[in-house]
Amino acid sequence: MAALQNSDRLCEIRLNVTIPLLEKITKLPPASFPALEHLELGAGTNDMFTLPNEPFVGPFPNLHVLHVAKIAFPALQRVLPSAHALVELHLEALPSSGYITPAALLTFLPVMTCLERLYLDFRSPISRPISGGGGPTPQGRAVLLALEWFTLYGVSEDLECLLSRIDASGIMNINVTFFNQATIFDTSQFLRFISRTKTQRSHDTAMLYCSDSDISMTLTQRGRPLQMKLRVLCMPLDWQLSCMAEIFAGLYPIVCNVRTFHISAIPSDSAQDDVDPSPLLELFRPFTNVEGLFLPHHVASHVKHILEREGLLPNVRVTDVAGNTFDSMPSLLSASSSPTPISPSSSLRWLTPIESPISSLAELASHSPTHSPSPQS
């Protein structure tokens, strides 16, 4: 604590906030930190702490790294406007008393032209209006040419609000986790954001992973260190597949070049004939050019049969993890067969076909409004 009283010479502050430490901080006088480069504030317990506005007065012209986790930090909106040199911004699991809306954050991002890593964890499954719940209205766009890593935990409204006003043409890694939500997953602004990049437009490999509590899809490009991962925290399997199908139904221009599709960790009971295949079929529909489909052994032949019956992915080669290839099975498709009809299930959200889908990112870009980058201050 004595070091905080020499604020003009401090380069790094790392505080694990406890009740005794909080009591000492509240007694400190206001101070500026002109040399501060690294500020990390967090709580090691589940207690919801709120740091006082003082002693963090600012400005913070040399701040490179800012981590705030599990505490309310009201001075955050005082720190961010002067953080022109910020390289990494990490806001994790902020309590409701310290929550900063996506719209409010967008008012500060345009000055962070050096930002390389942006990690935002809103940790609330409650949907919020795109207006940011009455916060300040963003002005202009955030042109973040240095941004390489973007991570978001939240609902689709959070993602749409942020990416509607961010340009990051060189982004390398996108990692988005959605909470289970009753509303439709809107990804229209996410698609437009991707259309403005130079790095995330030609993924050729997709990997789907299912667990007891979540489902994720990772898109990659062979030979390049690029990744886009979308994850939904939900259960059971039919709901997981339905959520992921809904998301990717609107992302056809991103996945139309995928040639290889891997699926792992499908529960063993999903191979049974009485399991409704509709969510899986809807998930496959945007991936029109897949040539290689790799599946767990216990579902490979079943999925191959369903694809042939529905006429989906006619050129696909289905292979299990052991390298066994499942070719066409005429006996399953003969007149004597009685394919199990697809019947709706009340536990699923059904998707409707996209009317006049956008066929490419180039077409999307041509329909997007032209934005002039705001002058950076």
Short mmCIF file of C-alpha atoms in Angstrom, two decimals:
data_model
loop_
_atom_site.label_atom_id
_atom_site.label_comp_id
_atom_site.label_asym_id
_atom_site.label_seq_id
_atom_site.Cartn_x
_atom_site.Cartn_y
_atom_site.Cartn_z
CA MET A 1 0.00 0.00 0.00
CA ALA A 2 2.91 2.31 0.60
CA ALA A 3 3.82 1.98 -3.08
CA LEU A 4 0.46 3.45 -4.11
CA GLN A 5 1.43 6.66 -2.37
CA ASN A 6 4.28 7.06 -4.91
CA SER A 7 1.86 7.01 -7.83
CA ASP A 8 3.97 9.16 -10.16
CA ARG A 9 6.66 6.43 -10.35
CA LEU A 10 4.54 3.27 -10.37
CA CYS A 11 4.74 1.15 -13.56
CA GLU A 12 2.70 -1.86 -12.45
CA ILE A 13 -0.15 -2.52 -10.01
CA ARG A 14 -1.56 -5.99 -9.27
CA LEU A 15 -4.17 -6.13 -6.49
CA ASN A 16 -6.10 -9.15 -5.23
CA VAL A 17 -8.84 -7.30 -3.39
CA THR A 18 -9.88 -8.42 0.10
CA ILE A 19 -11.94 -6.66 2.75
CA PRO A 20 -8.88 -5.50 4.77
CA LEU A 21 -7.21 -4.22 1.59
CA LEU A 22 -10.38 -2.47 0.49
CA GLU A 23 -10.53 -0.60 3.80
CA LYS A 24 -7.00 0.67 3.25
CA ILE A 25 -7.67 1.74 -0.35
CA THR A 26 -10.64 3.85 0.70
CA LYS A 27 -8.31 5.94 2.89
CA LEU A 28 -5.90 6.81 0.07
CA PRO A 29 -6.01 10.33 -1.37
CA PRO A 30 -6.70 10.96 -5.08
CA ALA A 31 -3.67 10.32 -7.27
CA SER A 32 -2.58 10.22 -10.91
CA PHE A 33 -0.45 7.45 -12.43
CA PRO A 34 1.40 8.93 -15.42
CA ALA A 35 3.96 6.06 -15.61
CA LEU A 36 1.54 3.18 -15.02
CA GLU A 37 1.74 0.48 -17.72
CA HIS A 38 0.00 -2.53 -16.16
CA LEU A 39 -3.11 -2.43 -13.95
CA GLU A 40 -4.64 -5.68 -12.71
CA LEU A 41 -7.52 -5.73 -10.22
CA GLY A 42 -9.36 -8.85 -9.12
CA ALA A 43 -10.99 -10.74 -6.29
CA GLY A 44 -10.06 -14.24 -5.21
CA THR A 45 -13.44 -14.89 -3.55
CA ASN A 46 -17.09 -14.71 -4.56
CA ASP A 47 -17.59 -11.55 -2.54
CA MET A 48 -18.73 -8.60 -4.66
CA PHE A 49 -16.30 -5.78 -3.94
CA THR A 50 -16.59 -2.23 -5.18
CA LEU A 51 -13.41 -0.19 -5.40
CA PRO A 52 -13.69 3.51 -4.61
CA ASN A 53 -13.16 6.03 -7.39
CA GLU A 54 -10.05 7.23 -5.62
CA PRO A 55 -7.16 6.87 -5.76
CA PHE A 56 -7.44 6.17 -9.51
CA VAL A 57 -7.85 9.66 -10.91
CA GLY A 58 -5.74 9.52 -14.09
CA PRO A 59 -4.91 10.27 -16.77
CA PHE A 60 -3.27 6.98 -17.85
CA PRO A 61 -1.35 7.83 -21.03
CA ASN A 62 1.10 4.90 -20.78
CA LEU A 63 -1.28 2.14 -19.70
CA HIS A 64 -0.71 -0.97 -21.87
CA VAL A 65 -2.58 -3.71 -19.98
CA LEU A 66 -5.82 -3.40 -18.01
CA HIS A 67 -7.36 -6.46 -16.30
CA VAL A 68 -10.47 -6.13 -14.11
CA ALA A 69 -12.10 -9.33 -12.83
CA LYS A 70 -14.99 -10.01 -10.46
CA ILE A 71 -15.05 -6.55 -8.88
CA ALA A 72 -16.93 -3.32 -9.50
CA PHE A 73 -14.53 -0.59 -10.59
CA PRO A 74 -16.49 2.65 -11.08
CA ALA A 75 -13.29 4.49 -12.04
CA LEU A 76 -13.12 2.33 -15.18
CA GLN A 77 -14.99 4.95 -17.16
CA ARG A 78 -12.41 7.47 -15.96
CA VAL A 79 -9.46 5.26 -16.93
CA LEU A 80 -10.54 4.26 -20.44
CA PRO A 81 -10.82 7.69 -22.15
CA SER A 82 -7.10 8.42 -21.60
CA ALA A 83 -5.86 4.87 -22.31
CA HIS A 84 -4.65 5.64 -25.83
CA ALA A 85 -1.71 3.22 -25.56
CA LEU A 86 -3.79 0.25 -24.34
CA VAL A 87 -2.72 -3.07 -25.90
CA GLU A 88 -4.83 -5.49 -23.85
CA LEU A 89 -8.25 -4.88 -22.27
CA HIS A 90 -9.65 -7.70 -20.13
CA LEU A 91 -12.99 -7.24 -18.35
CA GLU A 92 -14.17 -10.43 -16.67
CA ALA A 93 -17.31 -11.31 -14.72
CA LEU A 94 -18.00 -7.79 -13.55
CA PRO A 95 -20.83 -7.64 -10.97
CA SER A 96 -24.01 -5.78 -11.81
CA SER A 97 -22.87 -2.74 -9.82
CA GLY A 98 -19.80 -2.45 -12.03
CA TYR A 99 -21.34 -3.49 -15.36
CA ILE A 100 -20.42 -1.42 -18.39
CA THR A 101 -22.77 -1.70 -21.34
CA PRO A 102 -21.48 -2.56 -24.83
CA ALA A 103 -22.73 0.82 -26.05
CA ALA A 104 -20.82 2.62 -23.30
CA LEU A 105 -17.67 0.67 -24.10
CA LEU A 106 -17.96 1.69 -27.74
CA THR A 107 -17.60 5.33 -26.74
CA PHE A 108 -14.06 4.57 -25.49
CA LEU A 109 -12.78 2.06 -28.08
CA PRO A 110 -12.07 4.53 -30.94
CA VAL A 111 -9.08 6.02 -29.07
CA MET A 112 -7.52 2.56 -28.48
CA THR A 113 -5.81 2.29 -31.85
CA CYS A 114 -3.01 0.11 -30.39
CA LEU A 115 -5.41 -2.49 -28.95
CA GLU A 116 -4.37 -6.07 -29.81
CA ARG A 117 -6.45 -8.17 -27.38
CA LEU A 118 -10.03 -7.51 -26.28
CA TYR A 119 -11.62 -9.87 -23.72
CA LEU A 120 -15.16 -9.11 -22.54
CA ASP A 121 -17.01 -11.38 -20.13
CA PHE A 122 -20.43 -9.97 -19.29
CA ARG A 123 -21.42 -13.12 -17.33
CA SER A 124 -25.14 -12.58 -17.46
CA PRO A 125 -27.65 -14.62 -19.47
CA ILE A 126 -30.14 -11.76 -19.36
CA SER A 127 -30.62 -10.20 -22.79
CA ARG A 128 -30.09 -6.48 -22.97
CA PRO A 129 -31.35 -3.99 -25.55
CA ILE A 130 -28.86 -2.97 -28.22
CA SER A 131 -29.16 0.59 -27.00
CA GLY A 132 -27.11 -0.55 -24.02
CA GLY A 133 -29.77 0.04 -21.41
CA GLY A 134 -29.82 3.81 -21.60
CA GLY A 135 -26.05 4.33 -21.76
CA PRO A 136 -24.30 6.90 -23.94
CA THR A 137 -24.80 6.60 -27.69
CA PRO A 138 -21.56 5.65 -29.54
CA GLN A 139 -20.27 8.21 -31.98
CA GLY A 140 -18.39 7.08 -35.09
CA ARG A 141 -16.59 3.77 -35.49
CA ALA A 142 -13.73 2.05 -33.71
CA VAL A 143 -11.09 1.25 -36.34
CA LEU A 144 -8.86 -1.24 -34.52
CA LEU A 145 -6.29 -2.23 -37.13
CA ALA A 146 -3.99 -3.79 -34.49
CA LEU A 147 -6.69 -6.02 -32.98
CA GLU A 148 -5.76 -9.72 -33.29
CA TRP A 149 -7.72 -11.46 -30.50
CA PHE A 150 -11.39 -10.92 -29.63
CA THR A 151 -13.19 -12.90 -26.90
CA LEU A 152 -16.76 -12.36 -25.75
CA TYR A 153 -18.98 -14.07 -23.17
CA GLY A 154 -22.54 -12.78 -23.38
CA VAL A 155 -25.74 -12.83 -25.41
CA SER A 156 -26.07 -12.21 -29.13
CA GLU A 157 -27.27 -8.64 -28.53
CA ASP A 158 -23.90 -7.86 -26.90
CA LEU A 159 -22.01 -9.19 -29.91
CA GLU A 160 -24.21 -7.41 -32.43
CA CYS A 161 -23.97 -4.08 -30.60
CA LEU A 162 -20.17 -4.18 -30.41
CA LEU A 163 -19.39 -5.45 -33.90
CA SER A 164 -21.80 -3.03 -35.57
CA ARG A 165 -19.24 -0.27 -34.90
CA ILE A 166 -15.89 -2.08 -34.91
CA ASP A 167 -13.56 -2.61 -37.88
CA ALA A 168 -10.66 -5.02 -37.34
CA SER A 169 -9.42 -6.13 -40.74
CA GLY A 170 -6.47 -8.15 -39.42
CA ILE A 171 -8.15 -10.09 -36.62
CA MET A 172 -6.67 -13.57 -36.16
CA ASN A 173 -8.68 -15.20 -33.38
CA ILE A 174 -12.40 -14.83 -32.60
CA ASN A 175 -13.84 -16.67 -29.60
CA VAL A 176 -17.50 -16.08 -28.75
CA THR A 177 -19.51 -17.87 -26.05
CA PHE A 178 -23.27 -17.32 -25.98
CA PHE A 179 -25.41 -18.00 -22.95
CA ASN A 180 -28.50 -20.08 -23.53
CA GLN A 181 -31.15 -17.61 -24.65
CA ALA A 182 -34.81 -17.86 -25.53
CA THR A 183 -34.59 -15.19 -28.24
CA ILE A 184 -33.32 -15.76 -31.78
CA PHE A 185 -29.53 -15.66 -32.26
CA ASP A 186 -29.09 -12.58 -34.43
CA THR A 187 -25.69 -12.63 -36.20
CA SER A 188 -26.26 -10.13 -39.02
CA GLN A 189 -23.74 -7.60 -37.69
CA PHE A 190 -21.25 -10.40 -36.98
CA LEU A 191 -21.48 -11.42 -40.64
CA ARG A 192 -20.91 -7.84 -41.77
CA PHE A 193 -17.95 -7.55 -39.39
CA ILE A 194 -16.39 -10.65 -40.99
CA SER A 195 -16.98 -9.21 -44.48
CA ARG A 196 -14.78 -6.24 -43.53
CA THR A 197 -11.85 -8.44 -42.48
CA LYS A 198 -9.03 -9.78 -44.63
CA THR A 199 -8.37 -12.85 -42.49
CA GLN A 200 -11.64 -14.60 -41.55
CA ARG A 201 -13.33 -15.05 -44.92
CA SER A 202 -12.01 -18.38 -46.26
CA HIS A 203 -12.30 -21.06 -43.60
CA ASP A 204 -12.00 -24.58 -45.01
CA THR A 205 -12.28 -26.77 -41.89
CA ALA A 206 -15.06 -27.00 -39.28
CA MET A 207 -14.92 -28.87 -35.96
CA LEU A 208 -18.09 -29.45 -33.92
CA TYR A 209 -17.77 -30.52 -30.28
CA CYS A 210 -20.65 -31.47 -27.98
CA SER A 211 -20.48 -31.98 -24.23
CA ASP A 212 -23.02 -32.35 -21.44
CA SER A 213 -23.20 -28.58 -20.94
CA ASP A 214 -22.25 -26.85 -24.20
CA ILE A 215 -21.71 -27.12 -27.94
CA SER A 216 -19.04 -25.35 -29.98
CA MET A 217 -18.06 -24.92 -33.63
CA THR A 218 -14.48 -23.99 -34.54
CA LEU A 219 -13.57 -22.81 -38.04
CA THR A 220 -9.96 -22.82 -39.19
CA GLN A 221 -7.85 -22.40 -42.32
CA ARG A 222 -5.21 -24.93 -43.21
CA GLY A 223 -1.70 -23.58 -42.95
CA ARG A 224 -2.74 -20.35 -41.24
CA PRO A 225 -2.90 -19.51 -37.50
CA LEU A 226 -6.51 -18.32 -37.72
CA GLN A 227 -9.52 -19.44 -35.72
CA MET A 228 -13.17 -18.56 -35.25
CA LYS A 229 -14.96 -20.36 -32.42
CA LEU A 230 -18.65 -19.98 -31.56
CA ARG A 231 -19.97 -21.72 -28.44
CA VAL A 232 -23.37 -21.98 -26.75
CA LEU A 233 -23.88 -22.94 -23.11
CA CYS A 234 -26.97 -25.14 -23.24
CA MET A 235 -28.30 -28.70 -23.05
CA PRO A 236 -29.50 -31.34 -24.04
CA LEU A 237 -28.10 -32.47 -27.41
CA ASP A 238 -31.15 -31.68 -29.58
CA TRP A 239 -31.28 -28.15 -28.15
CA GLN A 240 -27.52 -27.75 -28.65
CA LEU A 241 -27.74 -28.74 -32.32
CA SER A 242 -30.80 -26.54 -32.86
CA CYS A 243 -29.01 -23.49 -31.38
CA MET A 244 -25.91 -24.05 -33.49
CA ALA A 245 -28.01 -24.61 -36.62
CA GLU A 246 -29.82 -21.33 -35.99
CA ILE A 247 -26.53 -19.44 -35.66
CA PHE A 248 -24.92 -20.85 -38.80
CA ALA A 249 -28.06 -20.57 -40.91
CA GLY A 250 -27.25 -16.86 -41.10
CA LEU A 251 -23.52 -17.35 -41.70
CA TYR A 252 -23.60 -19.14 -45.06
CA PRO A 253 -21.00 -16.85 -46.73
CA ILE A 254 -18.51 -17.75 -43.98
CA VAL A 255 -18.94 -21.53 -44.18
CA CYS A 256 -19.67 -22.13 -47.86
CA ASN A 257 -15.96 -22.83 -48.50
CA VAL A 258 -15.65 -25.46 -45.76
CA ARG A 259 -14.48 -28.76 -47.28
CA THR A 260 -13.74 -30.80 -44.15
CA PHE A 261 -16.17 -31.21 -41.24
CA HIS A 262 -15.24 -33.02 -38.00
CA ILE A 263 -17.79 -33.95 -35.32
CA SER A 264 -16.65 -35.29 -31.96
CA ALA A 265 -18.10 -36.29 -28.59
CA ILE A 266 -21.63 -37.10 -29.76
CA PRO A 267 -23.41 -38.98 -26.91
CA SER A 268 -23.81 -42.68 -27.63
CA ASP A 269 -27.63 -42.60 -27.51
CA SER A 270 -27.68 -40.21 -30.50
CA ALA A 271 -27.12 -43.16 -32.85
CA GLN A 272 -30.56 -44.59 -32.12
CA ASP A 273 -33.13 -44.51 -34.92
CA ASP A 274 -35.74 -42.80 -32.74
CA VAL A 275 -33.57 -39.71 -32.27
CA ASP A 276 -35.00 -36.85 -34.33
CA PRO A 277 -32.37 -35.93 -36.96
CA SER A 278 -33.88 -32.56 -37.90
CA PRO A 279 -31.49 -30.32 -35.89
CA LEU A 280 -28.46 -32.09 -37.37
CA LEU A 281 -29.86 -31.74 -40.88
CA GLU A 282 -30.46 -28.03 -40.35
CA LEU A 283 -26.91 -27.65 -39.08
CA PHE A 284 -25.50 -29.23 -42.24
CA ARG A 285 -27.53 -27.14 -44.70
CA PRO A 286 -25.22 -24.07 -44.92
CA PHE A 287 -22.14 -26.30 -45.38
CA THR A 288 -22.97 -27.01 -49.01
CA ASN A 289 -19.45 -27.84 -50.24
CA VAL A 290 -18.30 -30.29 -47.58
CA GLU A 291 -16.40 -33.20 -49.13
CA GLY A 292 -15.10 -34.99 -46.04
CA LEU A 293 -17.23 -35.65 -42.95
CA PHE A 294 -15.46 -37.28 -39.97
CA LEU A 295 -17.67 -38.74 -37.24
CA PRO A 296 -17.54 -40.97 -34.16
CA HIS A 297 -17.98 -44.60 -35.16
CA HIS A 298 -21.31 -45.09 -33.37
CA VAL A 299 -23.07 -42.40 -35.46
CA ALA A 300 -21.24 -42.55 -38.81
CA SER A 301 -23.48 -45.02 -40.66
CA HIS A 302 -26.65 -43.48 -39.19
CA VAL A 303 -25.68 -39.96 -40.31
CA LYS A 304 -24.66 -41.22 -43.75
CA HIS A 305 -28.07 -42.84 -44.17
CA ILE A 306 -29.88 -39.64 -43.10
CA LEU A 307 -27.87 -37.47 -45.50
CA GLU A 308 -28.59 -39.77 -48.43
CA ARG A 309 -32.27 -40.01 -47.56
CA GLU A 310 -32.60 -36.20 -47.46
CA GLY A 311 -30.32 -35.50 -50.44
CA LEU A 312 -27.94 -33.36 -48.40
CA LEU A 313 -24.19 -33.12 -49.12
CA PRO A 314 -24.35 -35.46 -52.12
CA ASN A 315 -20.57 -35.43 -52.65
CA VAL A 316 -19.58 -36.04 -49.06
CA ARG A 317 -17.36 -38.91 -47.99
CA VAL A 318 -18.21 -40.09 -44.46
CA THR A 319 -15.35 -41.50 -42.39
CA ASP A 320 -15.20 -42.59 -38.77
CA VAL A 321 -12.34 -41.90 -36.36
CA ALA A 322 -10.78 -45.29 -37.16
CA GLY A 323 -10.55 -44.43 -40.85
CA ASN A 324 -13.47 -46.58 -42.01
CA THR A 325 -15.34 -45.11 -44.96
CA PHE A 326 -19.12 -45.43 -45.22
CA ASP A 327 -20.18 -45.55 -48.85
CA SER A 328 -23.72 -45.50 -50.23
CA MET A 329 -26.09 -48.05 -48.73
CA PRO A 330 -28.69 -49.00 -51.40
CA SER A 331 -30.41 -51.47 -49.09
CA LEU A 332 -31.41 -48.64 -46.78
CA LEU A 333 -32.83 -46.61 -49.64
CA SER A 334 -34.63 -49.36 -51.56
CA ALA A 335 -38.36 -49.47 -52.05
CA SER A 336 -38.65 -52.15 -49.41
CA SER A 337 -37.16 -49.82 -46.82
CA SER A 338 -39.36 -47.75 -44.58
CA PRO A 339 -37.32 -44.67 -43.65
CA THR A 340 -38.20 -43.17 -40.30
CA PRO A 341 -40.12 -39.95 -41.04
CA ILE A 342 -38.92 -36.71 -39.54
CA SER A 343 -41.53 -35.65 -37.02
CA PRO A 344 -41.41 -32.37 -35.10
CA SER A 345 -40.51 -32.48 -31.44
CA SER A 346 -41.83 -29.94 -28.99
CA SER A 347 -38.39 -29.72 -27.40
CA LEU A 348 -36.82 -28.24 -30.52
CA ARG A 349 -36.88 -24.79 -32.06
CA TRP A 350 -37.64 -25.20 -35.73
CA LEU A 351 -35.87 -23.14 -38.35
CA THR A 352 -37.36 -21.68 -41.49
CA PRO A 353 -35.38 -21.49 -44.73
CA ILE A 354 -33.59 -18.22 -45.38
CA GLU A 355 -35.34 -16.22 -48.11
CA SER A 356 -32.95 -14.87 -50.76
CA PRO A 357 -29.77 -15.75 -48.85
CA ILE A 358 -26.67 -13.68 -49.42
CA SER A 359 -24.40 -15.93 -51.43
CA SER A 360 -20.99 -14.44 -50.67
CA LEU A 361 -19.14 -12.05 -48.42
CA ALA A 362 -18.37 -9.89 -51.43
CA GLU A 363 -22.10 -9.50 -52.07
CA LEU A 364 -22.64 -8.70 -48.40
CA ALA A 365 -19.93 -6.04 -48.47
CA SER A 366 -21.53 -4.47 -51.54
CA HIS A 367 -24.83 -4.17 -49.65
CA SER A 368 -23.26 -2.80 -46.46
CA PRO A 369 -23.38 0.93 -45.85
CA THR A 370 -20.18 2.77 -46.47
CA HIS A 371 -18.62 4.09 -43.28
CA SER A 372 -15.90 6.65 -43.01
CA PRO A 373 -13.55 6.04 -40.11
CA SER A 374 -13.85 8.65 -37.45
CA PRO A 375 -10.78 10.79 -36.85
CA GLN A 376 -8.74 9.30 -34.03
CA SER A 377 -7.92 11.53 -31.13
#
